[in-house]
Amino acid sequence: GIQVEQSPPDLILQEGANSTLRCNFSDSVNNLQWFHQNPWGQLINLFYIPSGTKQNGRLSATTVATERYSLLYISSSQTTDSGVYFCAVVSPRDAGGTSYGKLTFGQGTILTVHP
Amino acid sequence: DGGITQSPKYLFRKEGQNVTLSCEQNLNHDAMYWYRQDPGQGLRLIYYSQIVNDFQKGDIAEGYSVSREKKESFPLTVTSAQKNPTAFYLCASTRFGGAITEAFFGQGTRLTVV
């Protein structure tokens, strides 16, 4: 099946700093999503971005599907940005080529923002 | 507000017991999914359902069972056959089962074997 690798595994920042999180995937994808898992465990949708660039406030994301990677940018980080960031993809090759929306997750990037 | 509701938030199970985790959505989504998360790891798919009265095994289905009698509901039963059930369980839904659309998640249920 498709492999998803996220880097870095851990990231420690001072409040106000900028950061870039990376997601590499091993095959073509139909869907790519970025999530933030808060301290209570809930997965918050950040971006649905199978290709192109999107921005939402201090966060933006870019997916270059032909080169099999996606980047999540966090600018002017705040302590509330702390948590785990996951990249997840849907591959058209799962289930014998019939996609059923199964998300394959990376291991996540643990972000800690200090005041 | 539309969303996905999981209950209970915390669940304790004795050895040998079956327990059922609830997942309800009012988003009018066709497809629903159950994932399991172990500490420090990403999520893995247990079961999924694209339409009512149909469901399929995911990557780690052994020791689990599901039903999909209503569009809004997709309960997961963790049976005594599941050797290591302590984990965080997340339910998700997508609008269409046969096409690729954005997935949304519930708040999760933390299951502990005592």
JSON list of C-alpha atoms in Angstrom, two decimals:
[
{"chain": "A", "resi": 1, "resn": "GLY", "atom": "CA", "xyz": [0.00, 0.00, 0.00]},
{"chain": "A", "resi": 2, "resn": "ILE", "atom": "CA", "xyz": [0.89, 3.66, -0.13]},
{"chain": "A", "resi": 3, "resn": "GLN", "atom": "CA", "xyz": [3.48, 4.95, 2.33]},
{"chain": "A", "resi": 4, "resn": "VAL", "atom": "CA", "xyz": [3.24, 8.36, 3.99]},
{"chain": "A", "resi": 5, "resn": "GLU", "atom": "CA", "xyz": [6.23, 9.96, 5.70]},
{"chain": "A", "resi": 6, "resn": "GLN", "atom": "CA", "xyz": [6.11, 13.16, 7.71]},
{"chain": "A", "resi": 7, "resn": "SER", "atom": "CA", "xyz": [9.00, 15.33, 8.79]},
{"chain": "A", "resi": 8, "resn": "PRO", "atom": "CA", "xyz": [10.24, 16.47, 11.17]},
{"chain": "A", "resi": 9, "resn": "PRO", "atom": "CA", "xyz": [8.87, 14.08, 13.82]},
{"chain": "A", "resi": 10, "resn": "ASP", "atom": "CA", "xyz": [9.24, 16.75, 16.51]},
{"chain": "A", "resi": 11, "resn": "LEU", "atom": "CA", "xyz": [9.40, 20.53, 16.31]},
{"chain": "A", "resi": 12, "resn": "ILE", "atom": "CA", "xyz": [9.89, 23.02, 19.13]},
{"chain": "A", "resi": 13, "resn": "LEU", "atom": "CA", "xyz": [9.31, 26.73, 18.49]},
{"chain": "A", "resi": 14, "resn": "GLN", "atom": "CA", "xyz": [9.12, 30.01, 20.29]},
{"chain": "A", "resi": 15, "resn": "GLU", "atom": "CA", "xyz": [5.88, 31.91, 19.93]},
{"chain": "A", "resi": 16, "resn": "GLY", "atom": "CA", "xyz": [5.94, 34.04, 16.80]},
{"chain": "A", "resi": 17, "resn": "ALA", "atom": "CA", "xyz": [8.22, 31.77, 14.79]},
{"chain": "A", "resi": 18, "resn": "ASN", "atom": "CA", "xyz": [7.35, 30.29, 11.41]},
{"chain": "A", "resi": 19, "resn": "SER", "atom": "CA", "xyz": [7.55, 26.62, 10.49]},
{"chain": "A", "resi": 20, "resn": "THR", "atom": "CA", "xyz": [7.18, 24.20, 7.59]},
{"chain": "A", "resi": 21, "resn": "LEU", "atom": "CA", "xyz": [5.94, 20.64, 7.95]},
{"chain": "A", "resi": 22, "resn": "ARG", "atom": "CA", "xyz": [6.46, 18.16, 5.13]},
{"chain": "A", "resi": 23, "resn": "CYS", "atom": "CA", "xyz": [4.51, 15.12, 3.95]},
{"chain": "A", "resi": 24, "resn": "ASN", "atom": "CA", "xyz": [5.93, 12.73, 1.33]},
{"chain": "A", "resi": 25, "resn": "PHE", "atom": "CA", "xyz": [3.87, 9.95, -0.20]},
{"chain": "A", "resi": 26, "resn": "SER", "atom": "CA", "xyz": [4.93, 7.00, -2.29]},
{"chain": "A", "resi": 27, "resn": "ASP", "atom": "CA", "xyz": [2.19, 6.88, -4.95]},
{"chain": "A", "resi": 28, "resn": "SER", "atom": "CA", "xyz": [-0.42, 9.01, -6.68]},
{"chain": "A", "resi": 29, "resn": "VAL", "atom": "CA", "xyz": [-3.28, 10.24, -4.50]},
{"chain": "A", "resi": 30, "resn": "ASN", "atom": "CA", "xyz": [-6.91, 11.22, -4.95]},
{"chain": "A", "resi": 31, "resn": "ASN", "atom": "CA", "xyz": [-7.13, 13.08, -1.69]},
{"chain": "A", "resi": 32, "resn": "LEU", "atom": "CA", "xyz": [-4.77, 14.65, 0.81]},
{"chain": "A", "resi": 33, "resn": "GLN", "atom": "CA", "xyz": [-5.82, 16.17, 4.09]},
{"chain": "A", "resi": 34, "resn": "TRP", "atom": "CA", "xyz": [-3.95, 17.93, 6.90]},
{"chain": "A", "resi": 35, "resn": "PHE", "atom": "CA", "xyz": [-5.27, 17.57, 10.44]},
{"chain": "A", "resi": 36, "resn": "HIS", "atom": "CA", "xyz": [-4.38, 19.06, 13.81]},
{"chain": "A", "resi": 37, "resn": "GLN", "atom": "CA", "xyz": [-4.92, 16.72, 16.75]},
{"chain": "A", "resi": 38, "resn": "ASN", "atom": "CA", "xyz": [-5.59, 18.76, 19.85]},
{"chain": "A", "resi": 39, "resn": "PRO", "atom": "CA", "xyz": [-4.61, 17.71, 23.40]},
{"chain": "A", "resi": 40, "resn": "TRP", "atom": "CA", "xyz": [-8.03, 16.07, 23.87]},
{"chain": "A", "resi": 41, "resn": "GLY", "atom": "CA", "xyz": [-7.47, 13.87, 20.83]},
{"chain": "A", "resi": 42, "resn": "GLN", "atom": "CA", "xyz": [-9.90, 15.43, 18.42]},
{"chain": "A", "resi": 43, "resn": "LEU", "atom": "CA", "xyz": [-8.80, 15.69, 14.79]},
{"chain": "A", "resi": 44, "resn": "ILE", "atom": "CA", "xyz": [-9.43, 19.16, 13.43]},
{"chain": "A", "resi": 45, "resn": "ASN", "atom": "CA", "xyz": [-9.61, 19.53, 9.65]},
{"chain": "A", "resi": 46, "resn": "LEU", "atom": "CA", "xyz": [-7.06, 22.05, 8.41]},
{"chain": "A", "resi": 47, "resn": "PHE", "atom": "CA", "xyz": [-6.95, 21.52, 4.65]},
{"chain": "A", "resi": 48, "resn": "TYR", "atom": "CA", "xyz": [-8.44, 19.27, 2.00]},
{"chain": "A", "resi": 49, "resn": "ILE", "atom": "CA", "xyz": [-5.77, 19.71, -0.67]},
{"chain": "A", "resi": 50, "resn": "PRO", "atom": "CA", "xyz": [-5.14, 16.96, -3.27]},
{"chain": "A", "resi": 51, "resn": "SER", "atom": "CA", "xyz": [-3.30, 19.57, -5.35]},
{"chain": "A", "resi": 52, "resn": "GLY", "atom": "CA", "xyz": [-2.52, 23.27, -5.45]},
{"chain": "A", "resi": 53, "resn": "THR", "atom": "CA", "xyz": [-2.25, 25.86, -2.70]},
{"chain": "A", "resi": 54, "resn": "LYS", "atom": "CA", "xyz": [-4.70, 27.01, -0.07]},
{"chain": "A", "resi": 55, "resn": "GLN", "atom": "CA", "xyz": [-4.53, 29.52, 2.74]},
{"chain": "A", "resi": 56, "resn": "ASN", "atom": "CA", "xyz": [-6.53, 29.90, 5.93]},
{"chain": "A", "resi": 57, "resn": "GLY", "atom": "CA", "xyz": [-5.35, 32.69, 8.19]},
{"chain": "A", "resi": 58, "resn": "ARG", "atom": "CA", "xyz": [-1.85, 31.97, 9.48]},
{"chain": "A", "resi": 59, "resn": "LEU", "atom": "CA", "xyz": [-1.86, 28.52, 7.90]},
{"chain": "A", "resi": 60, "resn": "SER", "atom": "CA", "xyz": [-1.29, 27.60, 4.30]},
{"chain": "A", "resi": 61, "resn": "ALA", "atom": "CA", "xyz": [-0.67, 24.37, 2.44]},
{"chain": "A", "resi": 62, "resn": "THR", "atom": "CA", "xyz": [0.73, 23.34, -0.91]},
{"chain": "A", "resi": 63, "resn": "THR", "atom": "CA", "xyz": [0.50, 19.94, -2.56]},
{"chain": "A", "resi": 64, "resn": "VAL", "atom": "CA", "xyz": [2.63, 19.08, -5.59]},
{"chain": "A", "resi": 65, "resn": "ALA", "atom": "CA", "xyz": [0.98, 15.84, -6.62]},
{"chain": "A", "resi": 66, "resn": "THR", "atom": "CA", "xyz": [3.35, 15.14, -9.51]},
{"chain": "A", "resi": 67, "resn": "GLU", "atom": "CA", "xyz": [6.31, 15.21, -7.10]},
{"chain": "A", "resi": 68, "resn": "ARG", "atom": "CA", "xyz": [4.41, 13.42, -4.34]},
{"chain": "A", "resi": 69, "resn": "TYR", "atom": "CA", "xyz": [4.72, 15.84, -1.48]},
{"chain": "A", "resi": 70, "resn": "SER", "atom": "CA", "xyz": [2.74, 18.39, 0.49]},
{"chain": "A", "resi": 71, "resn": "LEU", "atom": "CA", "xyz": [3.85, 21.21, 2.77]},
{"chain": "A", "resi": 72, "resn": "LEU", "atom": "CA", "xyz": [2.03, 22.85, 5.66]},
{"chain": "A", "resi": 73, "resn": "TYR", "atom": "CA", "xyz": [3.19, 26.35, 6.61]},
{"chain": "A", "resi": 74, "resn": "ILE", "atom": "CA", "xyz": [2.47, 27.86, 10.01]},
{"chain": "A", "resi": 75, "resn": "SER", "atom": "CA", "xyz": [3.32, 31.52, 10.38]},
{"chain": "A", "resi": 76, "resn": "SER", "atom": "CA", "xyz": [3.54, 33.56, 13.60]},
{"chain": "A", "resi": 77, "resn": "SER", "atom": "CA", "xyz": [2.99, 30.45, 15.68]},
{"chain": "A", "resi": 78, "resn": "GLN", "atom": "CA", "xyz": [0.96, 30.61, 18.90]},
{"chain": "A", "resi": 79, "resn": "THR", "atom": "CA", "xyz": [0.88, 28.31, 21.92]},
{"chain": "A", "resi": 80, "resn": "THR", "atom": "CA", "xyz": [-2.54, 27.09, 20.80]},
{"chain": "A", "resi": 81, "resn": "ASP", "atom": "CA", "xyz": [-0.89, 25.67, 17.66]},
{"chain": "A", "resi": 82, "resn": "SER", "atom": "CA", "xyz": [0.76, 23.01, 19.81]},
{"chain": "A", "resi": 83, "resn": "GLY", "atom": "CA", "xyz": [-0.31, 19.44, 19.16]},
{"chain": "A", "resi": 84, "resn": "VAL", "atom": "CA", "xyz": [0.18, 16.77, 16.55]},
{"chain": "A", "resi": 85, "resn": "TYR", "atom": "CA", "xyz": [-0.16, 17.49, 12.84]},
{"chain": "A", "resi": 86, "resn": "PHE", "atom": "CA", "xyz": [-1.14, 14.62, 10.58]},
{"chain": "A", "resi": 87, "resn": "CYS", "atom": "CA", "xyz": [-1.06, 14.26, 6.85]},
{"chain": "A", "resi": 88, "resn": "ALA", "atom": "CA", "xyz": [-3.42, 11.63, 5.41]},
{"chain": "A", "resi": 89, "resn": "VAL", "atom": "CA", "xyz": [-3.95, 10.48, 1.83]},
{"chain": "A", "resi": 90, "resn": "VAL", "atom": "CA", "xyz": [-6.33, 8.37, -0.22]},
{"chain": "A", "resi": 91, "resn": "SER", "atom": "CA", "xyz": [-4.71, 6.26, -2.90]},
{"chain": "A", "resi": 92, "resn": "PRO", "atom": "CA", "xyz": [-6.63, 5.17, -6.01]},
{"chain": "A", "resi": 93, "resn": "ARG", "atom": "CA", "xyz": [-4.78, 1.88, -5.90]},
{"chain": "A", "resi": 94, "resn": "ASP", "atom": "CA", "xyz": [-6.32, 0.67, -2.62]},
{"chain": "A", "resi": 95, "resn": "ALA", "atom": "CA", "xyz": [-8.86, -2.14, -2.79]},
{"chain": "A", "resi": 96, "resn": "GLY", "atom": "CA", "xyz": [-7.89, -3.28, -6.25]},
{"chain": "A", "resi": 97, "resn": "GLY", "atom": "CA", "xyz": [-8.15, 0.13, -7.80]},
{"chain": "A", "resi": 98, "resn": "THR", "atom": "CA", "xyz": [-11.56, 0.93, -6.40]},
{"chain": "A", "resi": 99, "resn": "SER", "atom": "CA", "xyz": [-11.18, 3.75, -3.98]},
{"chain": "A", "resi": 100, "resn": "TYR", "atom": "CA", "xyz": [-13.42, 3.74, -0.95]},
{"chain": "A", "resi": 101, "resn": "GLY", "atom": "CA", "xyz": [-12.04, 6.76, 0.82]},
{"chain": "A", "resi": 102, "resn": "LYS", "atom": "CA", "xyz": [-9.65, 4.96, 3.14]},
{"chain": "A", "resi": 103, "resn": "LEU", "atom": "CA", "xyz": [-7.20, 7.45, 4.62]},
{"chain": "A", "resi": 104, "resn": "THR", "atom": "CA", "xyz": [-3.60, 6.35, 5.13]},
{"chain": "A", "resi": 105, "resn": "PHE", "atom": "CA", "xyz": [-1.96, 8.46, 7.84]},
{"chain": "A", "resi": 106, "resn": "GLY", "atom": "CA", "xyz": [1.61, 9.50, 8.41]},
{"chain": "A", "resi": 107, "resn": "GLN", "atom": "CA", "xyz": [3.13, 9.20, 11.87]},
{"chain": "A", "resi": 108, "resn": "GLY", "atom": "CA", "xyz": [2.58, 12.87, 12.58]},
{"chain": "A", "resi": 109, "resn": "THR", "atom": "CA", "xyz": [4.71, 15.88, 13.59]},
{"chain": "A", "resi": 110, "resn": "ILE", "atom": "CA", "xyz": [4.57, 16.85, 17.26]},
{"chain": "A", "resi": 111, "resn": "LEU", "atom": "CA", "xyz": [4.67, 20.64, 17.48]},
{"chain": "A", "resi": 112, "resn": "THR", "atom": "CA", "xyz": [5.39, 22.42, 20.75]},
{"chain": "A", "resi": 113, "resn": "VAL", "atom": "CA", "xyz": [5.16, 26.22, 20.85]},
{"chain": "A", "resi": 114, "resn": "HIS", "atom": "CA", "xyz": [6.62, 27.90, 23.92]},
{"chain": "A", "resi": 115, "resn": "PRO", "atom": "CA", "xyz": [5.47, 31.36, 25.10]},
{"chain": "B", "resi": 1, "resn": "ASP", "atom": "CA", "xyz": [-24.77, 22.14, 14.23]},
{"chain": "B", "resi": 2, "resn": "GLY", "atom": "CA", "xyz": [-23.91, 19.23, 11.98]},
{"chain": "B", "resi": 3, "resn": "GLY", "atom": "CA", "xyz": [-21.27, 16.84, 13.09]},
{"chain": "B", "resi": 4, "resn": "ILE", "atom": "CA", "xyz": [-20.20, 13.44, 14.31]},
{"chain": "B", "resi": 5, "resn": "THR", "atom": "CA", "xyz": [-20.89, 12.39, 17.90]},
{"chain": "B", "resi": 6, "resn": "GLN", "atom": "CA", "xyz": [-19.05, 9.57, 19.58]},
{"chain": "B", "resi": 7, "resn": "SER", "atom": "CA", "xyz": [-19.96, 8.14, 22.95]},
{"chain": "B", "resi": 8, "resn": "PRO", "atom": "CA", "xyz": [-18.85, 7.48, 25.52]},
{"chain": "B", "resi": 9, "resn": "LYS", "atom": "CA", "xyz": [-15.75, 9.63, 25.75]},
{"chain": "B", "resi": 10, "resn": "TYR", "atom": "CA", "xyz": [-14.04, 7.16, 28.11]},
{"chain": "B", "resi": 11, "resn": "LEU", "atom": "CA", "xyz": [-14.78, 3.46, 28.40]},
{"chain": "B", "resi": 12, "resn": "PHE", "atom": "CA", "xyz": [-13.35, 0.81, 30.68]},
{"chain": "B", "resi": 13, "resn": "ARG", "atom": "CA", "xyz": [-13.60, -2.85, 29.81]},
{"chain": "B", "resi": 14, "resn": "LYS", "atom": "CA", "xyz": [-12.90, -5.91, 31.88]},
{"chain": "B", "resi": 15, "resn": "GLU", "atom": "CA", "xyz": [-11.07, -8.84, 30.37]},
{"chain": "B", "resi": 16, "resn": "GLY", "atom": "CA", "xyz": [-13.44, -11.04, 28.37]},
{"chain": "B", "resi": 17, "resn": "GLN", "atom": "CA", "xyz": [-16.16, -8.44, 27.92]},
{"chain": "B", "resi": 18, "resn": "ASN", "atom": "CA", "xyz": [-17.61, -7.12, 24.70]},
{"chain": "B", "resi": 19, "resn": "VAL", "atom": "CA", "xyz": [-18.16, -3.36, 24.54]},
{"chain": "B", "resi": 20, "resn": "THR", "atom": "CA", "xyz": [-19.89, -1.18, 21.96]},
{"chain": "B", "resi": 21, "resn": "LEU", "atom": "CA", "xyz": [-18.77, 2.28, 20.90]},
{"chain": "B", "resi": 22, "resn": "SER", "atom": "CA", "xyz": [-21.37, 4.59, 19.45]},
{"chain": "B", "resi": 23, "resn": "CYS", "atom": "CA", "xyz": [-20.95, 6.84, 16.39]},
{"chain": "B", "resi": 24, "resn": "GLU", "atom": "CA", "xyz": [-23.77, 9.06, 15.11]},
{"chain": "B", "resi": 25, "resn": "GLN", "atom": "CA", "xyz": [-23.62, 11.66, 12.33]},
{"chain": "B", "resi": 26, "resn": "ASN", "atom": "CA", "xyz": [-26.15, 14.24, 11.17]},
{"chain": "B", "resi": 27, "resn": "LEU", "atom": "CA", "xyz": [-24.20, 15.36, 8.11]},
{"chain": "B", "resi": 28, "resn": "ASN", "atom": "CA", "xyz": [-26.24, 13.16, 5.75]},
{"chain": "B", "resi": 29, "resn": "HIS", "atom": "CA", "xyz": [-23.00, 11.44, 4.75]},
{"chain": "B", "resi": 30, "resn": "ASP", "atom": "CA", "xyz": [-23.14, 8.10, 2.97]},
{"chain": "B", "resi": 31, "resn": "ALA", "atom": "CA", "xyz": [-19.83, 6.61, 4.10]},
{"chain": "B", "resi": 32, "resn": "MET", "atom": "CA", "xyz": [-18.59, 6.00, 7.64]},
{"chain": "B", "resi": 33, "resn": "TYR", "atom": "CA", "xyz": [-15.30, 4.67, 9.00]},
{"chain": "B", "resi": 34, "resn": "TRP", "atom": "CA", "xyz": [-13.73, 3.44, 12.23]},
{"chain": "B", "resi": 35, "resn": "TYR", "atom": "CA", "xyz": [-10.06, 4.06, 12.95]},
{"chain": "B", "resi": 36, "resn": "ARG", "atom": "CA", "xyz": [-7.84, 3.04, 15.82]},
{"chain": "B", "resi": 37, "resn": "GLN", "atom": "CA", "xyz": [-4.96, 5.14, 17.19]},
{"chain": "B", "resi": 38, "resn": "ASP", "atom": "CA", "xyz": [-2.23, 3.79, 19.44]},
{"chain": "B", "resi": 39, "resn": "PRO", "atom": "CA", "xyz": [0.07, 6.11, 21.43]},
{"chain": "B", "resi": 40, "resn": "GLY", "atom": "CA", "xyz": [2.53, 8.02, 19.26]},
{"chain": "B", "resi": 41, "resn": "GLN", "atom": "CA", "xyz": [1.10, 6.61, 16.05]},
{"chain": "B", "resi": 42, "resn": "GLY", "atom": "CA", "xyz": [-1.12, 7.54, 13.18]},
{"chain": "B", "resi": 43, "resn": "LEU", "atom": "CA", "xyz": [-4.58, 6.08, 12.62]},
{"chain": "B", "resi": 44, "resn": "ARG", "atom": "CA", "xyz": [-5.35, 2.66, 11.15]},
{"chain": "B", "resi": 45, "resn": "LEU", "atom": "CA", "xyz": [-8.62, 1.62, 9.51]},
{"chain": "B", "resi": 46, "resn": "ILE", "atom": "CA", "xyz": [-10.74, -1.01, 11.27]},
{"chain": "B", "resi": 47, "resn": "TYR", "atom": "CA", "xyz": [-14.00, -1.10, 9.25]},
{"chain": "B", "resi": 48, "resn": "TYR", "atom": "CA", "xyz": [-15.80, 1.08, 6.75]},
{"chain": "B", "resi": 49, "resn": "SER", "atom": "CA", "xyz": [-19.30, 1.32, 5.29]},
{"chain": "B", "resi": 50, "resn": "GLN", "atom": "CA", "xyz": [-20.16, 3.01, 2.00]},
{"chain": "B", "resi": 51, "resn": "ILE", "atom": "CA", "xyz": [-23.94, 2.62, 2.28]},
{"chain": "B", "resi": 52, "resn": "VAL", "atom": "CA", "xyz": [-26.57, 1.32, 4.68]},
{"chain": "B", "resi": 53, "resn": "ASN", "atom": "CA", "xyz": [-26.55, -2.44, 5.27]},
{"chain": "B", "resi": 54, "resn": "ASP", "atom": "CA", "xyz": [-23.09, -2.80, 3.76]},
{"chain": "B", "resi": 55, "resn": "PHE", "atom": "CA", "xyz": [-19.67, -2.74, 5.41]},
{"chain": "B", "resi": 56, "resn": "GLN", "atom": "CA", "xyz": [-16.16, -4.00, 4.69]},
{"chain": "B", "resi": 57, "resn": "LYS", "atom": "CA", "xyz": [-13.10, -4.93, 6.72]},
{"chain": "B", "resi": 58, "resn": "GLY", "atom": "CA", "xyz": [-10.22, -2.50, 6.89]},
{"chain": "B", "resi": 59, "resn": "ASP", "atom": "CA", "xyz": [-6.60, -3.24, 7.74]},
{"chain": "B", "resi": 60, "resn": "ILE", "atom": "CA", "xyz": [-7.07, -4.37, 11.36]},
{"chain": "B", "resi": 61, "resn": "ALA", "atom": "CA", "xyz": [-10.62, -5.82, 11.59]},
{"chain": "B", "resi": 62, "resn": "GLU", "atom": "CA", "xyz": [-9.82, -8.91, 13.69]},
{"chain": "B", "resi": 63, "resn": "GLY", "atom": "CA", "xyz": [-11.60, -8.81, 17.05]},
{"chain": "B", "resi": 64, "resn": "TYR", "atom": "CA", "xyz": [-14.06, -6.10, 15.97]},
{"chain": "B", "resi": 65, "resn": "SER", "atom": "CA", "xyz": [-17.56, -6.09, 14.52]},
{"chain": "B", "resi": 66, "resn": "VAL", "atom": "CA", "xyz": [-19.86, -3.38, 13.13]},
{"chain": "B", "resi": 67, "resn": "SER", "atom": "CA", "xyz": [-23.38, -2.84, 11.86]},
{"chain": "B", "resi": 68, "resn": "ARG", "atom": "CA", "xyz": [-24.94, -0.20, 9.60]},
{"chain": "B", "resi": 69, "resn": "GLU", "atom": "CA", "xyz": [-28.70, -0.39, 9.97]},
{"chain": "B", "resi": 70, "resn": "LYS", "atom": "CA", "xyz": [-29.24, 3.35, 9.67]},
{"chain": "B", "resi": 71, "resn": "LYS", "atom": "CA", "xyz": [-27.45, 5.96, 7.59]},
{"chain": "B", "resi": 72, "resn": "GLU", "atom": "CA", "xyz": [-26.71, 8.06, 10.67]},
{"chain": "B", "resi": 73, "resn": "SER", "atom": "CA", "xyz": [-25.28, 5.32, 12.86]},
{"chain": "B", "resi": 74, "resn": "PHE", "atom": "CA", "xyz": [-22.21, 3.05, 12.69]},
{"chain": "B", "resi": 75, "resn": "PRO", "atom": "CA", "xyz": [-21.56, 1.34, 16.06]},
{"chain": "B", "resi": 76, "resn": "LEU", "atom": "CA", "xyz": [-18.34, -0.59, 16.68]},
{"chain": "B", "resi": 77, "resn": "THR", "atom": "CA", "xyz": [-18.20, -3.62, 18.99]},
{"chain": "B", "resi": 78, "resn": "VAL", "atom": "CA", "xyz": [-14.85, -4.54, 20.48]},
{"chain": "B", "resi": 79, "resn": "THR", "atom": "CA", "xyz": [-15.10, -8.24, 21.22]},
{"chain": "B", "resi": 80, "resn": "SER", "atom": "CA", "xyz": [-13.21, -10.40, 23.69]},
{"chain": "B", "resi": 81, "resn": "ALA", "atom": "CA", "xyz": [-11.26, -11.74, 20.71]},
{"chain": "B", "resi": 82, "resn": "GLN", "atom": "CA", "xyz": [-9.43, -8.43, 20.37]},
{"chain": "B", "resi": 83, "resn": "LYS", "atom": "CA", "xyz": [-6.14, -9.14, 22.16]},
{"chain": "B", "resi": 84, "resn": "ASN", "atom": "CA", "xyz": [-5.04, -5.58, 22.79]},
{"chain": "B", "resi": 85, "resn": "PRO", "atom": "CA", "xyz": [-8.09, -3.29, 22.74]},
{"chain": "B", "resi": 86, "resn": "THR", "atom": "CA", "xyz": [-6.66, -0.41, 24.78]},
{"chain": "B", "resi": 87, "resn": "ALA", "atom": "CA", "xyz": [-6.51, 2.47, 22.30]},
{"chain": "B", "resi": 88, "resn": "PHE", "atom": "CA", "xyz": [-8.17, 5.67, 21.10]},
{"chain": "B", "resi": 89, "resn": "TYR", "atom": "CA", "xyz": [-11.00, 5.02, 18.63]},
{"chain": "B", "resi": 90, "resn": "LEU", "atom": "CA", "xyz": [-12.12, 7.59, 16.08]},
{"chain": "B", "resi": 91, "resn": "CYS", "atom": "CA", "xyz": [-15.14, 7.53, 13.82]},
{"chain": "B", "resi": 92, "resn": "ALA", "atom": "CA", "xyz": [-15.21, 9.43, 10.53]},
{"chain": "B", "resi": 93, "resn": "SER", "atom": "CA", "xyz": [-17.60, 10.09, 7.68]},
{"chain": "B", "resi": 94, "resn": "THR", "atom": "CA", "xyz": [-17.43, 11.29, 4.08]},
{"chain": "B", "resi": 95, "resn": "ARG", "atom": "CA", "xyz": [-20.23, 12.59, 1.92]},
{"chain": "B", "resi": 96, "resn": "PHE", "atom": "CA", "xyz": [-20.04, 9.94, -0.79]},
{"chain": "B", "resi": 97, "resn": "GLY", "atom": "CA", "xyz": [-18.73, 6.42, -0.49]},
{"chain": "B", "resi": 98, "resn": "GLY", "atom": "CA", "xyz": [-17.85, 6.00, -4.12]},
{"chain": "B", "resi": 99, "resn": "ALA", "atom": "CA", "xyz": [-16.01, 9.24, -4.65]},
{"chain": "B", "resi": 100, "resn": "ILE", "atom": "CA", "xyz": [-13.21, 10.99, -2.87]},
{"chain": "B", "resi": 101, "resn": "THR", "atom": "CA", "xyz": [-14.45, 13.70, -0.57]},
{"chain": "B", "resi": 102, "resn": "GLU", "atom": "CA", "xyz": [-13.28, 15.34, 2.63]},
{"chain": "B", "resi": 103, "resn": "ALA", "atom": "CA", "xyz": [-13.37, 13.23, 5.78]},
{"chain": "B", "resi": 104, "resn": "PHE", "atom": "CA", "xyz": [-14.61, 14.56, 9.12]},
{"chain": "B", "resi": 105, "resn": "PHE", "atom": "CA", "xyz": [-13.96, 12.99, 12.51]},
{"chain": "B", "resi": 106, "resn": "GLY", "atom": "CA", "xyz": [-15.75, 12.65, 15.83]},
{"chain": "B", "resi": 107, "resn": "GLN", "atom": "CA", "xyz": [-14.16, 13.47, 19.19]},
{"chain": "B", "resi": 108, "resn": "GLY", "atom": "CA", "xyz": [-13.07, 9.90, 19.85]},
{"chain": "B", "resi": 109, "resn": "THR", "atom": "CA", "xyz": [-13.55, 7.24, 22.53]},
{"chain": "B", "resi": 110, "resn": "ARG", "atom": "CA", "xyz": [-10.67, 6.24, 24.78]},
{"chain": "B", "resi": 111, "resn": "LEU", "atom": "CA", "xyz": [-10.98, 2.54, 25.66]},
{"chain": "B", "resi": 112, "resn": "THR", "atom": "CA", "xyz": [-8.99, 1.02, 28.52]},
{"chain": "B", "resi": 113, "resn": "VAL", "atom": "CA", "xyz": [-8.90, -2.62, 29.59]},
{"chain": "B", "resi": 114, "resn": "VAL", "atom": "CA", "xyz": [-8.85, -3.00, 33.37]}
]
